[in-house]
Amino acid sequence: GQQLNQSPQSMFIQEGEDVSMNCTSSSIFNTWLWYKQDPGEGPVLLIALYKAGELTSNGRLTAQFGITRKDSFLNISASIPSDVGIYFCAGPGQSGAGSYQLTFGKGTKLSVIP
Amino acid sequence: GAVVSQHPSWVICKSGTSVKIECRSLDFQATTMFWYRQFPKQSLMLMATSNEGSKATYEQGVEKDKFLINHASLTLSTLTVTSAHPEDSSFYICSARATSRGWQPQHFGDGTRLSIL
């Protein structure tokens, strides 16, 4: 099945630093999603990307959909303590009923040192 | 918008008990809802896809008689863990996508922490 490789697995950064994480796939995705999960809560959608090459921002977050449609990155600028959490990339299935299902990366755990 | 409510948020019960978890889309209609399980320090694993008015589709390795899913309306899906045992202890999360002709992202509930003693 489809797999998403997410890196890095974890990051420790100083408050105020910029962060970059990425997600790659061996197969093409038509949509890329980035979610953040706080401890004990469900994932919250941060950014959705629908078109190859698309660059989208949401506040201090910026994500891009790779031109090959096999990768995406998420950048966080000027990190703050509340950015702590696990960030997941996700993409839908290719066709049919499976196109509504999501495949998730293994997550990037972000720790911000005040 | 796109709020999904999950209840209860935490359950502790004895082995052999059946536990029901509710997932509601509060401000949109959801033809399709999804149930995930997440073990500590791991990613979300899809258990089943719940379709309103029809049988759920289970992922390989998930016992349909163990994890009963009912999607009786466009805003409510329930997951019942029957005769739960300690190995069923996990974080269960539901999600819903809005009924639409086009592709819509999933929005997640806050999860249910299930602990079986």
mmCIF file of C-alpha atoms in Angstrom, chain B:
data_model
loop_
_atom_site.group_PDB
_atom_site.id
_atom_site.type_symbol
_atom_site.label_atom_id
_atom_site.label_comp_id
_atom_site.label_asym_id
_atom_site.label_seq_id
_atom_site.Cartn_x
_atom_site.Cartn_y
_atom_site.Cartn_z
ATOM 1 C CA GLY B 1 -16.719 25.330 11.372
ATOM 2 C CA ALA B 2 -16.034 21.605 10.776
ATOM 3 C CA VAL B 3 -16.324 20.552 14.404
ATOM 4 C CA VAL B 4 -16.297 16.881 15.338
ATOM 5 C CA SER B 5 -17.260 15.894 18.864
ATOM 6 C CA GLN B 6 -16.209 12.593 20.393
ATOM 7 C CA HIS B 7 -17.554 11.166 23.623
ATOM 8 C CA PRO B 8 -16.455 10.017 26.124
ATOM 9 C CA SER B 9 -12.953 11.427 26.235
ATOM 10 C CA TRP B 10 -11.720 8.855 28.756
ATOM 11 C CA VAL B 11 -12.981 5.431 29.786
ATOM 12 C CA ILE B 12 -11.608 3.074 32.403
ATOM 13 C CA CYS B 13 -13.393 -0.239 32.776
ATOM 14 C CA LYS B 14 -12.974 -3.852 33.707
ATOM 15 C CA SER B 15 -11.987 -6.580 31.296
ATOM 16 C CA GLY B 16 -15.008 -8.091 29.567
ATOM 17 C CA THR B 17 -16.981 -4.838 29.483
ATOM 18 C CA SER B 18 -18.341 -3.465 26.235
ATOM 19 C CA VAL B 19 -17.646 0.203 25.593
ATOM 20 C CA LYS B 20 -19.448 2.525 23.196
ATOM 21 C CA ILE B 21 -17.786 5.619 21.742
ATOM 22 C CA GLU B 22 -19.780 8.298 19.925
ATOM 23 C CA CYS B 23 -18.601 10.544 17.129
ATOM 24 C CA ARG B 24 -20.733 13.498 16.043
ATOM 25 C CA SER B 25 -20.271 16.081 13.329
ATOM 26 C CA LEU B 26 -21.702 19.205 14.914
ATOM 27 C CA ASP B 27 -21.991 21.672 12.060
ATOM 28 C CA PHE B 28 -21.937 19.581 8.907
ATOM 29 C CA GLN B 29 -23.343 16.378 7.504
ATOM 30 C CA ALA B 30 -20.936 13.493 7.166
ATOM 31 C CA THR B 31 -21.772 10.626 4.866
ATOM 32 C CA THR B 32 -18.454 9.049 5.720
ATOM 33 C CA MET B 33 -16.739 8.809 9.086
ATOM 34 C CA PHE B 34 -13.536 7.034 9.972
ATOM 35 C CA TRP B 35 -12.319 5.275 13.085
ATOM 36 C CA TYR B 36 -8.648 5.186 13.962
ATOM 37 C CA ARG B 37 -6.604 3.651 16.727
ATOM 38 C CA GLN B 38 -3.366 5.175 17.951
ATOM 39 C CA PHE B 39 -0.892 3.473 20.252
ATOM 40 C CA PRO B 40 1.622 5.542 22.254
ATOM 41 C CA LYS B 41 4.259 7.256 20.134
ATOM 42 C CA GLN B 42 2.773 5.873 16.938
ATOM 43 C CA SER B 43 0.799 7.249 14.053
ATOM 44 C CA LEU B 44 -2.906 6.848 13.436
ATOM 45 C CA MET B 45 -3.972 3.499 12.060
ATOM 46 C CA LEU B 46 -7.262 3.320 10.200
ATOM 47 C CA MET B 47 -9.571 0.673 11.624
ATOM 48 C CA ALA B 48 -12.695 1.123 9.542
ATOM 49 C CA THR B 49 -14.644 3.432 7.286
ATOM 50 C CA SER B 50 -18.182 4.098 8.434
ATOM 51 C CA ASN B 51 -20.805 4.846 5.794
ATOM 52 C CA GLU B 52 -24.187 6.277 6.690
ATOM 53 C CA GLY B 53 -26.942 3.756 6.118
ATOM 54 C CA SER B 54 -24.676 0.890 5.139
ATOM 55 C CA LYS B 55 -22.159 -1.521 6.597
ATOM 56 C CA ALA B 56 -18.753 -0.304 7.651
ATOM 57 C CA THR B 57 -15.653 -1.285 5.711
ATOM 58 C CA TYR B 58 -12.982 -2.739 7.960
ATOM 59 C CA GLU B 59 -9.250 -2.674 7.372
ATOM 60 C CA GLN B 60 -7.327 -5.912 7.188
ATOM 61 C CA GLY B 61 -6.726 -7.396 10.607
ATOM 62 C CA VAL B 62 -9.548 -5.524 12.349
ATOM 63 C CA GLU B 63 -12.238 -7.828 13.724
ATOM 64 C CA LYS B 64 -15.662 -6.545 12.725
ATOM 65 C CA ASP B 65 -17.381 -8.563 15.452
ATOM 66 C CA LYS B 66 -15.052 -7.043 18.038
ATOM 67 C CA PHE B 67 -15.380 -3.459 16.891
ATOM 68 C CA LEU B 68 -19.021 -2.816 16.012
ATOM 69 C CA ILE B 69 -19.708 0.315 14.008
ATOM 70 C CA ASN B 70 -23.086 1.931 13.487
ATOM 71 C CA HIS B 71 -23.629 5.031 11.352
ATOM 72 C CA ALA B 72 -27.345 5.609 11.714
ATOM 73 C CA SER B 73 -27.470 9.275 10.717
ATOM 74 C CA LEU B 74 -25.475 11.848 8.800
ATOM 75 C CA THR B 75 -24.100 13.295 12.030
ATOM 76 C CA LEU B 76 -23.482 10.283 14.270
ATOM 77 C CA SER B 77 -21.306 7.189 14.143
ATOM 78 C CA THR B 78 -20.659 4.882 17.071
ATOM 79 C CA LEU B 79 -17.883 2.403 17.758
ATOM 80 C CA THR B 80 -18.554 -0.340 20.289
ATOM 81 C CA VAL B 81 -15.610 -2.313 21.588
ATOM 82 C CA THR B 82 -17.217 -5.576 22.643
ATOM 83 C CA SER B 83 -15.878 -7.626 25.550
ATOM 84 C CA ALA B 84 -12.852 -5.369 25.843
ATOM 85 C CA HIS B 85 -9.559 -6.765 27.096
ATOM 86 C CA PRO B 86 -6.350 -5.020 28.212
ATOM 87 C CA GLU B 87 -4.837 -5.325 24.738
ATOM 88 C CA ASP B 88 -7.706 -3.146 23.453
ATOM 89 C CA SER B 89 -6.449 -0.257 25.580
ATOM 90 C CA SER B 90 -5.567 2.533 23.185
ATOM 91 C CA PHE B 91 -6.464 6.001 21.967
ATOM 92 C CA TYR B 92 -9.424 5.816 19.590
ATOM 93 C CA ILE B 93 -10.038 8.758 17.275
ATOM 94 C CA CYS B 94 -12.852 9.380 14.840
ATOM 95 C CA SER B 95 -12.926 11.707 11.891
ATOM 96 C CA ALA B 96 -15.565 12.905 9.485
ATOM 97 C CA ARG B 97 -15.603 14.383 6.034
ATOM 98 C CA ALA B 98 -18.364 16.673 4.865
ATOM 99 C CA THR B 99 -20.814 15.293 2.326
ATOM 100 C CA SER B 100 -19.730 16.826 -0.928
ATOM 101 C CA ARG B 101 -19.203 15.986 -4.570
ATOM 102 C CA GLY B 102 -15.656 17.206 -4.350
ATOM 103 C CA TRP B 103 -12.867 15.958 -2.149
ATOM 104 C CA GLN B 104 -13.070 17.235 1.417
ATOM 105 C CA PRO B 105 -10.428 16.862 4.136
ATOM 106 C CA GLN B 106 -11.195 14.888 7.270
ATOM 107 C CA HIS B 107 -11.750 16.666 10.558
ATOM 108 C CA PHE B 108 -10.970 14.810 13.748
ATOM 109 C CA GLY B 109 -12.573 14.438 17.135
ATOM 110 C CA ASP B 110 -10.500 14.834 20.279
ATOM 111 C CA GLY B 111 -10.178 11.089 20.789
ATOM 112 C CA THR B 112 -11.187 8.618 23.492
ATOM 113 C CA ARG B 113 -8.598 7.190 25.827
ATOM 114 C CA LEU B 114 -9.687 3.608 26.593
ATOM 115 C CA SER B 115 -8.055 1.806 29.500
ATOM 116 C CA ILE B 116 -9.076 -1.761 30.241
ATOM 117 C CA LEU B 117 -8.075 -3.132 33.624
#
